[in-house]
Amino acid sequence: MRVLLTGGAGFIGSHIALLLLERGYDVLIFDSFANSSSNVIKRIENFLDNKALKYKLRVINGDIRDKKILESIFSKCVKENKPIEVVIHLAGVKSVVESLTNPLYYWDVNVSGTLNLLLTMKEHQCYSLVFSSSATIYGLSSYVPILEEQKISPITPYGQTKVAVENLFYDLYKSNVNLWKICSLRYFNPVGAHPSGLIGEDPKGIPNNLFPFITQVAIGRQKTLSIYGDDWETKDGSGIRDYIHIIDLAEGHLSSIDYLNTSESCLEFINLGSGKGYSVFQIIRQFELSTGCRIPFSIESRRDGDVAVSYADISKAKRLLSWTPKRSLEQMCLDGWNWQMKNPNGYG
Ligand code: UDP
């Protein structure tokens, strides 16, 4: 089965690519490399020392907003008699902070880009899609754990773009309920790395997210972690999030493909998280305990666009996808640290 994996060279995409290849899928990675490194591809190929597996991977450099290139990819696959049967769509921009200052760019890439992809899929009768949505769409959620039916109220342009795409899915599905099969996966906070330490998270510039910032402090690339507020309405005053091991998250995508393959037309919005909430202080403590590193920190003011608490109810994912996250917070720390130690400067 041939899968188009947009954004396949990124942190999440590279882990999904590896699992797909290991399970025998034919994988087309489509990536602009604007936020990822071409070294990722070499790492994936090196990991797959079995030649037969390597030849199942193809990489195309391109921008999701370029409809011509998307069309040529789909057409070429049809000509090869190996049409794209399912798309995992991860390509997009994802910095909450950047989206506040550059909303047009976020709408262009995340919404127009997805529209291009859907138009191209329809033209080529490809109707199966797994999409990377985000827990950020719940915004100031009124209760935890967060259920999929909970009110959607994004508080940032980034979140708005994810909601816009989900609304588009809804219209699409309604327009012909016998056609599309879509899983929109609402990610919580993916962290950690592949246990080999060959692929992992390599943010460009100063990391926005907590976990890569911690590993960069531990390796000496950053001096001190800034904690964005110790006055939140939580037990210890720091923000609470749902951290999920990247391999668990990647496995959720493979389970989604299985689900789509065995389903009639469907549109499902599904939380992917660990179902547990940890505060920033708890993460620091666990990281220090697991790795023996010390993480110096300072307390700073709250960050724009943040919420106090966010963690998932994952019963829908368990029920529908027969999927369950298996890796502990300690494993997330150990694997994330293993990747950082083996690659102090990331892929560079
Ligand atoms: N956070 C922090 N310092 C950082 C980055 C994040 O204190 O350098 C906090 C942030 O305020 C939030 C939690 O860590 O409470 C997770 O932040 P992250 O950006 O990783 O994920 P998101 O907020 O997008 O869920």
Short mmCIF file of N, CA and C in Angstrom, two decimals, residues 94-230:
data_model
loop_
_atom_site.label_atom_id
_atom_site.label_comp_id
_atom_site.label_asym_id
_atom_site.label_seq_id
_atom_site.Cartn_x
_atom_site.Cartn_y
_atom_site.Cartn_z
N LYS A 94 3.74 25.41 12.90
CA LYS A 94 3.19 24.98 14.20
C LYS A 94 3.60 25.81 15.41
N SER A 95 4.20 26.97 15.18
CA SER A 95 4.57 27.76 16.35
C SER A 95 3.41 28.68 16.76
N VAL A 96 2.90 28.44 17.95
CA VAL A 96 1.80 29.25 18.46
C VAL A 96 2.22 30.72 18.49
N VAL A 97 3.44 30.97 18.98
CA VAL A 97 3.92 32.35 19.14
C VAL A 97 4.06 33.04 17.79
N GLU A 98 4.64 32.33 16.82
CA GLU A 98 4.83 32.91 15.49
C GLU A 98 3.48 33.20 14.83
N SER A 99 2.51 32.34 15.11
CA SER A 99 1.20 32.52 14.48
C SER A 99 0.52 33.80 14.95
N LEU A 100 0.88 34.25 16.16
CA LEU A 100 0.29 35.48 16.69
C LEU A 100 0.79 36.70 15.92
N THR A 101 2.04 36.63 15.43
CA THR A 101 2.58 37.79 14.71
C THR A 101 2.45 37.64 13.20
N ASN A 102 2.23 36.42 12.72
CA ASN A 102 2.15 36.22 11.27
C ASN A 102 0.98 35.31 10.89
N PRO A 103 -0.25 35.75 11.20
CA PRO A 103 -1.39 34.87 10.96
C PRO A 103 -1.61 34.52 9.48
N LEU A 104 -1.31 35.47 8.58
CA LEU A 104 -1.55 35.19 7.16
C LEU A 104 -0.73 34.00 6.69
N TYR A 105 0.49 33.95 7.14
CA TYR A 105 1.38 32.84 6.78
C TYR A 105 0.79 31.52 7.29
N TYR A 106 0.26 31.54 8.51
CA TYR A 106 -0.31 30.33 9.10
C TYR A 106 -1.56 29.86 8.34
N TRP A 107 -2.40 30.82 7.96
CA TRP A 107 -3.60 30.46 7.20
C TRP A 107 -3.21 29.96 5.81
N ASP A 108 -2.20 30.60 5.24
CA ASP A 108 -1.78 30.21 3.90
C ASP A 108 -1.27 28.77 3.89
N VAL A 109 -0.30 28.48 4.74
CA VAL A 109 0.30 27.14 4.73
C VAL A 109 -0.70 26.09 5.23
N ASN A 110 -1.28 26.35 6.39
CA ASN A 110 -2.09 25.30 7.03
C ASN A 110 -3.46 25.12 6.38
N VAL A 111 -4.07 26.21 5.94
CA VAL A 111 -5.42 26.08 5.38
C VAL A 111 -5.38 25.97 3.86
N SER A 112 -4.74 26.93 3.19
CA SER A 112 -4.66 26.85 1.72
C SER A 112 -3.91 25.58 1.30
N GLY A 113 -2.86 25.26 2.02
CA GLY A 113 -2.08 24.06 1.70
C GLY A 113 -2.95 22.81 1.79
N THR A 114 -3.75 22.72 2.83
CA THR A 114 -4.62 21.54 3.00
C THR A 114 -5.69 21.50 1.91
N LEU A 115 -6.20 22.68 1.57
CA LEU A 115 -7.21 22.77 0.51
C LEU A 115 -6.64 22.24 -0.80
N ASN A 116 -5.44 22.65 -1.13
CA ASN A 116 -4.75 22.15 -2.33
C ASN A 116 -4.67 20.64 -2.32
N LEU A 117 -4.29 20.12 -1.18
CA LEU A 117 -4.12 18.67 -1.05
C LEU A 117 -5.46 17.96 -1.26
N LEU A 118 -6.51 18.47 -0.63
CA LEU A 118 -7.82 17.83 -0.74
C LEU A 118 -8.33 17.88 -2.17
N LEU A 119 -8.12 19.03 -2.83
CA LEU A 119 -8.55 19.16 -4.23
C LEU A 119 -7.83 18.12 -5.09
N THR A 120 -6.53 17.97 -4.84
CA THR A 120 -5.74 17.02 -5.63
C THR A 120 -6.15 15.59 -5.33
N MET A 121 -6.39 15.31 -4.06
CA MET A 121 -6.84 13.96 -3.70
C MET A 121 -8.13 13.63 -4.42
N LYS A 122 -9.06 14.59 -4.40
CA LYS A 122 -10.37 14.35 -5.03
C LYS A 122 -10.21 14.10 -6.53
N GLU A 123 -9.37 14.92 -7.16
CA GLU A 123 -9.15 14.74 -8.61
C GLU A 123 -8.61 13.35 -8.93
N HIS A 124 -7.90 12.77 -7.98
CA HIS A 124 -7.29 11.45 -8.23
C HIS A 124 -7.99 10.32 -7.47
N GLN A 125 -9.19 10.60 -7.05
CA GLN A 125 -10.03 9.59 -6.35
C GLN A 125 -9.31 8.94 -5.17
N CYS A 126 -8.56 9.75 -4.45
CA CYS A 126 -7.95 9.27 -3.20
C CYS A 126 -8.73 9.92 -2.06
N TYR A 127 -9.39 9.12 -1.25
CA TYR A 127 -10.32 9.69 -0.27
C TYR A 127 -9.99 9.34 1.18
N SER A 128 -8.81 8.74 1.39
CA SER A 128 -8.46 8.35 2.76
C SER A 128 -7.39 9.28 3.32
N LEU A 129 -7.66 9.84 4.48
CA LEU A 129 -6.76 10.87 5.02
C LEU A 129 -6.63 10.76 6.54
N VAL A 130 -5.39 10.85 7.00
CA VAL A 130 -5.11 11.00 8.43
C VAL A 130 -4.47 12.38 8.59
N PHE A 131 -5.03 13.19 9.46
CA PHE A 131 -4.59 14.59 9.56
C PHE A 131 -4.05 14.91 10.95
N SER A 132 -3.04 15.78 10.97
CA SER A 132 -2.46 16.21 12.25
C SER A 132 -3.18 17.45 12.76
N SER A 133 -4.18 17.22 13.59
CA SER A 133 -4.81 18.35 14.27
C SER A 133 -4.11 18.53 15.62
N SER A 134 -4.66 19.35 16.47
CA SER A 134 -3.93 19.67 17.70
C SER A 134 -4.88 19.93 18.87
N ALA A 135 -4.39 19.59 20.05
CA ALA A 135 -5.15 19.84 21.27
C ALA A 135 -5.34 21.34 21.51
N THR A 136 -4.56 22.15 20.83
CA THR A 136 -4.65 23.59 21.03
C THR A 136 -6.04 24.11 20.64
N ILE A 137 -6.77 23.34 19.83
CA ILE A 137 -8.10 23.82 19.41
C ILE A 137 -9.09 23.88 20.58
N TYR A 138 -8.78 23.18 21.67
CA TYR A 138 -9.70 23.22 22.83
C TYR A 138 -9.57 24.53 23.60
N GLY A 139 -8.45 25.22 23.41
CA GLY A 139 -8.26 26.53 24.04
C GLY A 139 -8.46 26.49 25.54
N LEU A 140 -9.27 27.40 26.02
CA LEU A 140 -9.50 27.49 27.47
C LEU A 140 -10.55 26.45 27.86
N SER A 141 -10.15 25.19 27.83
CA SER A 141 -11.10 24.11 28.07
C SER A 141 -11.68 24.21 29.47
N SER A 142 -12.96 23.91 29.57
CA SER A 142 -13.60 24.13 30.86
C SER A 142 -13.43 22.95 31.81
N TYR A 143 -13.11 21.78 31.29
CA TYR A 143 -12.87 20.66 32.20
C TYR A 143 -11.84 19.70 31.62
N VAL A 144 -11.19 18.96 32.49
CA VAL A 144 -10.24 17.92 32.09
C VAL A 144 -10.65 16.61 32.78
N PRO A 145 -10.31 15.46 32.22
CA PRO A 145 -9.67 15.29 30.91
C PRO A 145 -10.58 15.72 29.77
N ILE A 146 -9.96 16.18 28.69
CA ILE A 146 -10.69 16.77 27.58
C ILE A 146 -11.25 15.69 26.67
N LEU A 147 -12.54 15.75 26.46
CA LEU A 147 -13.20 14.83 25.53
C LEU A 147 -13.33 15.50 24.16
N GLU A 148 -13.42 14.69 23.12
CA GLU A 148 -13.49 15.24 21.76
C GLU A 148 -14.72 16.12 21.56
N GLU A 149 -15.80 15.82 22.30
CA GLU A 149 -17.04 16.60 22.12
C GLU A 149 -16.97 17.95 22.80
N GLN A 150 -15.93 18.15 23.57
CA GLN A 150 -15.84 19.42 24.31
C GLN A 150 -15.82 20.60 23.35
N LYS A 151 -16.27 21.74 23.87
CA LYS A 151 -16.34 22.95 23.04
C LYS A 151 -14.96 23.28 22.47
N ILE A 152 -14.97 23.63 21.19
CA ILE A 152 -13.74 24.04 20.51
C ILE A 152 -13.64 25.56 20.64
N SER A 153 -12.55 26.05 21.23
CA SER A 153 -12.42 27.52 21.32
C SER A 153 -10.94 27.91 21.27
N PRO A 154 -10.35 27.84 20.08
CA PRO A 154 -8.92 28.16 19.95
C PRO A 154 -8.65 29.61 20.30
N ILE A 155 -7.49 29.84 20.92
CA ILE A 155 -7.20 31.22 21.32
C ILE A 155 -6.02 31.80 20.55
N THR A 156 -5.54 31.06 19.55
CA THR A 156 -4.43 31.58 18.74
C THR A 156 -4.71 31.32 17.26
N PRO A 157 -4.07 32.10 16.38
CA PRO A 157 -4.24 31.85 14.93
C PRO A 157 -3.85 30.42 14.55
N TYR A 158 -2.81 29.89 15.17
CA TYR A 158 -2.43 28.50 14.87
C TYR A 158 -3.61 27.56 15.12
N GLY A 159 -4.23 27.71 16.29
CA GLY A 159 -5.39 26.89 16.64
C GLY A 159 -6.54 27.12 15.66
N GLN A 160 -6.74 28.38 15.26
CA GLN A 160 -7.82 28.70 14.31
C GLN A 160 -7.64 27.96 13.00
N THR A 161 -6.37 27.85 12.56
CA THR A 161 -6.14 27.18 11.27
C THR A 161 -6.49 25.69 11.37
N LYS A 162 -6.22 25.08 12.52
CA LYS A 162 -6.55 23.66 12.69
C LYS A 162 -8.07 23.47 12.72
N VAL A 163 -8.76 24.41 13.37
CA VAL A 163 -10.23 24.33 13.41
C VAL A 163 -10.80 24.52 12.01
N ALA A 164 -10.23 25.47 11.27
CA ALA A 164 -10.73 25.72 9.90
C ALA A 164 -10.62 24.44 9.07
N VAL A 165 -9.53 23.74 9.21
CA VAL A 165 -9.34 22.51 8.43
C VAL A 165 -10.35 21.44 8.90
N GLU A 166 -10.54 21.34 10.20
CA GLU A 166 -11.52 20.35 10.69
C GLU A 166 -12.93 20.69 10.18
N ASN A 167 -13.26 21.99 10.11
CA ASN A 167 -14.57 22.39 9.59
C ASN A 167 -14.70 22.03 8.11
N LEU A 168 -13.60 22.19 7.41
CA LEU A 168 -13.59 21.83 6.00
C LEU A 168 -13.85 20.32 5.84
N PHE A 169 -13.24 19.53 6.69
CA PHE A 169 -13.48 18.07 6.65
C PHE A 169 -14.97 17.79 6.85
N TYR A 170 -15.54 18.52 7.77
CA TYR A 170 -16.94 18.31 8.11
C TYR A 170 -17.82 18.58 6.88
N ASP A 171 -17.56 19.71 6.20
CA ASP A 171 -18.34 20.05 4.99
C ASP A 171 -18.14 18.99 3.91
N LEU A 172 -16.92 18.56 3.78
CA LEU A 172 -16.55 17.58 2.76
C LEU A 172 -17.27 16.26 3.00
N TYR A 173 -17.23 15.82 4.22
CA TYR A 173 -17.84 14.56 4.59
C TYR A 173 -19.36 14.62 4.37
N LYS A 174 -19.95 15.74 4.79
CA LYS A 174 -21.40 15.93 4.64
C LYS A 174 -21.83 15.94 3.18
N SER A 175 -20.93 16.46 2.32
CA SER A 175 -21.28 16.62 0.91
C SER A 175 -21.47 15.27 0.22
N ASN A 176 -20.79 14.26 0.72
CA ASN A 176 -20.97 12.92 0.15
C ASN A 176 -20.56 11.89 1.20
N VAL A 177 -21.52 11.42 1.95
CA VAL A 177 -21.21 10.57 3.10
C VAL A 177 -20.76 9.16 2.71
N ASN A 178 -20.68 8.91 1.41
CA ASN A 178 -20.22 7.57 1.01
C ASN A 178 -18.77 7.58 0.53
N LEU A 179 -18.12 8.72 0.64
CA LEU A 179 -16.85 8.86 -0.05
C LEU A 179 -15.64 8.93 0.86
N TRP A 180 -15.58 9.97 1.66
CA TRP A 180 -14.34 10.26 2.38
C TRP A 180 -14.19 9.43 3.64
N LYS A 181 -12.92 9.10 3.92
CA LYS A 181 -12.58 8.44 5.18
C LYS A 181 -11.50 9.31 5.82
N ILE A 182 -11.84 9.94 6.93
CA ILE A 182 -10.89 10.89 7.52
C ILE A 182 -10.77 10.68 9.03
N CYS A 183 -9.52 10.59 9.49
CA CYS A 183 -9.24 10.65 10.93
C CYS A 183 -8.46 11.93 11.19
N SER A 184 -9.03 12.81 11.98
CA SER A 184 -8.33 14.02 12.37
C SER A 184 -7.81 13.81 13.79
N LEU A 185 -6.50 13.66 13.89
CA LEU A 185 -5.90 13.30 15.19
C LEU A 185 -5.49 14.55 15.95
N ARG A 186 -6.05 14.71 17.10
CA ARG A 186 -5.75 15.90 17.90
C ARG A 186 -4.61 15.58 18.86
N TYR A 187 -3.42 16.00 18.45
CA TYR A 187 -2.22 15.68 19.23
C TYR A 187 -2.16 16.51 20.51
N PHE A 188 -1.72 15.85 21.57
CA PHE A 188 -1.35 16.60 22.77
C PHE A 188 0.16 16.90 22.65
N ASN A 189 1.03 16.56 23.56
CA ASN A 189 2.42 17.03 23.46
C ASN A 189 3.40 15.89 23.18
N PRO A 190 3.73 15.67 21.91
CA PRO A 190 4.66 14.58 21.58
C PRO A 190 6.09 14.91 22.01
N VAL A 191 6.72 13.99 22.70
CA VAL A 191 8.10 14.20 23.19
C VAL A 191 8.87 12.89 23.07
N GLY A 192 10.15 12.92 23.51
CA GLY A 192 10.98 11.72 23.44
C GLY A 192 11.56 11.57 22.04
N ALA A 193 11.99 10.38 21.71
CA ALA A 193 12.63 10.13 20.42
C ALA A 193 12.63 8.63 20.17
N HIS A 194 13.01 8.26 18.95
CA HIS A 194 13.17 6.85 18.64
C HIS A 194 14.26 6.28 19.56
N PRO A 195 14.06 5.09 20.14
CA PRO A 195 15.04 4.57 21.12
C PRO A 195 16.44 4.38 20.55
N SER A 196 16.58 4.30 19.23
CA SER A 196 17.91 4.17 18.61
C SER A 196 18.73 5.45 18.79
N GLY A 197 18.06 6.58 19.00
CA GLY A 197 18.76 7.87 19.06
C GLY A 197 19.15 8.38 17.68
N LEU A 198 18.65 7.73 16.63
CA LEU A 198 19.00 8.17 15.26
C LEU A 198 18.12 9.30 14.76
N ILE A 199 16.86 9.29 15.18
CA ILE A 199 15.99 10.41 14.82
C ILE A 199 15.33 10.97 16.07
N GLY A 200 15.04 12.26 16.03
CA GLY A 200 14.47 12.91 17.19
C GLY A 200 14.04 14.33 16.84
N GLU A 201 13.80 15.12 17.85
CA GLU A 201 13.30 16.48 17.62
C GLU A 201 14.47 17.44 17.49
N ASP A 202 14.46 18.25 16.42
CA ASP A 202 15.56 19.17 16.18
C ASP A 202 15.00 20.54 15.78
N PRO A 203 14.47 21.28 16.75
CA PRO A 203 13.86 22.56 16.39
C PRO A 203 14.90 23.55 15.86
N LYS A 204 14.47 24.34 14.87
CA LYS A 204 15.38 25.37 14.36
C LYS A 204 15.39 26.54 15.34
N GLY A 205 16.56 27.06 15.66
CA GLY A 205 16.66 28.19 16.57
C GLY A 205 16.37 27.78 18.00
N ILE A 206 15.94 28.75 18.79
CA ILE A 206 15.66 28.46 20.21
C ILE A 206 14.33 27.72 20.31
N PRO A 207 14.33 26.58 21.01
CA PRO A 207 13.07 25.80 21.07
C PRO A 207 11.94 26.57 21.75
N ASN A 208 10.75 26.44 21.19
CA ASN A 208 9.56 27.03 21.81
C ASN A 208 8.99 26.11 22.87
N ASN A 209 9.17 24.81 22.64
CA ASN A 209 8.49 23.83 23.50
C ASN A 209 9.36 23.42 24.69
N LEU A 210 8.67 22.99 25.72
CA LEU A 210 9.34 22.68 26.98
C LEU A 210 10.40 21.58 26.85
N PHE A 211 10.00 20.48 26.24
CA PHE A 211 10.86 19.30 26.29
C PHE A 211 12.20 19.50 25.56
N PRO A 212 12.19 19.97 24.30
CA PRO A 212 13.48 20.21 23.65
C PRO A 212 14.30 21.29 24.35
N PHE A 213 13.61 22.22 25.00
CA PHE A 213 14.37 23.23 25.74
C PHE A 213 15.11 22.58 26.90
N ILE A 214 14.44 21.68 27.59
CA ILE A 214 15.07 20.99 28.73
C ILE A 214 16.28 20.18 28.26
N THR A 215 16.12 19.43 27.17
CA THR A 215 17.26 18.61 26.72
C THR A 215 18.42 19.50 26.25
N GLN A 216 18.08 20.66 25.71
CA GLN A 216 19.17 21.57 25.28
C GLN A 216 19.85 22.24 26.47
N VAL A 217 19.12 22.45 27.56
CA VAL A 217 19.77 22.94 28.79
C VAL A 217 20.70 21.85 29.31
N ALA A 218 20.20 20.63 29.29
CA ALA A 218 20.99 19.51 29.83
C ALA A 218 22.29 19.31 29.06
N ILE A 219 22.24 19.54 27.74
CA ILE A 219 23.44 19.32 26.92
C ILE A 219 24.34 20.57 26.89
N GLY A 220 23.82 21.69 27.44
CA GLY A 220 24.63 22.91 27.52
C GLY A 220 24.42 23.90 26.39
N ARG A 221 23.42 23.65 25.55
CA ARG A 221 23.15 24.60 24.45
C ARG A 221 22.34 25.80 24.92
N GLN A 222 21.56 25.61 25.98
CA GLN A 222 20.83 26.73 26.61
C GLN A 222 21.25 26.75 28.07
N LYS A 223 21.24 27.98 28.63
CA LYS A 223 21.74 28.09 30.01
C LYS A 223 20.69 27.71 31.05
N THR A 224 19.56 28.38 30.95
CA THR A 224 18.53 28.24 31.98
C THR A 224 17.17 28.08 31.33
N LEU A 225 16.36 27.24 31.91
CA LEU A 225 14.99 27.11 31.43
C LEU A 225 14.13 28.23 32.03
N SER A 226 13.38 28.93 31.19
CA SER A 226 12.41 29.90 31.71
C SER A 226 11.09 29.17 31.93
N ILE A 227 10.59 29.22 33.13
CA ILE A 227 9.26 28.64 33.38
C ILE A 227 8.24 29.76 33.22
N TYR A 228 7.30 29.54 32.30
CA TYR A 228 6.35 30.61 31.98
C TYR A 228 5.19 30.62 32.97
N GLY A 229 5.48 31.11 34.14
CA GLY A 229 4.45 31.31 35.15
C GLY A 229 4.42 30.23 36.21
N ASP A 230 4.45 30.66 37.50
CA ASP A 230 4.24 29.70 38.60
C ASP A 230 3.01 30.11 39.40
#
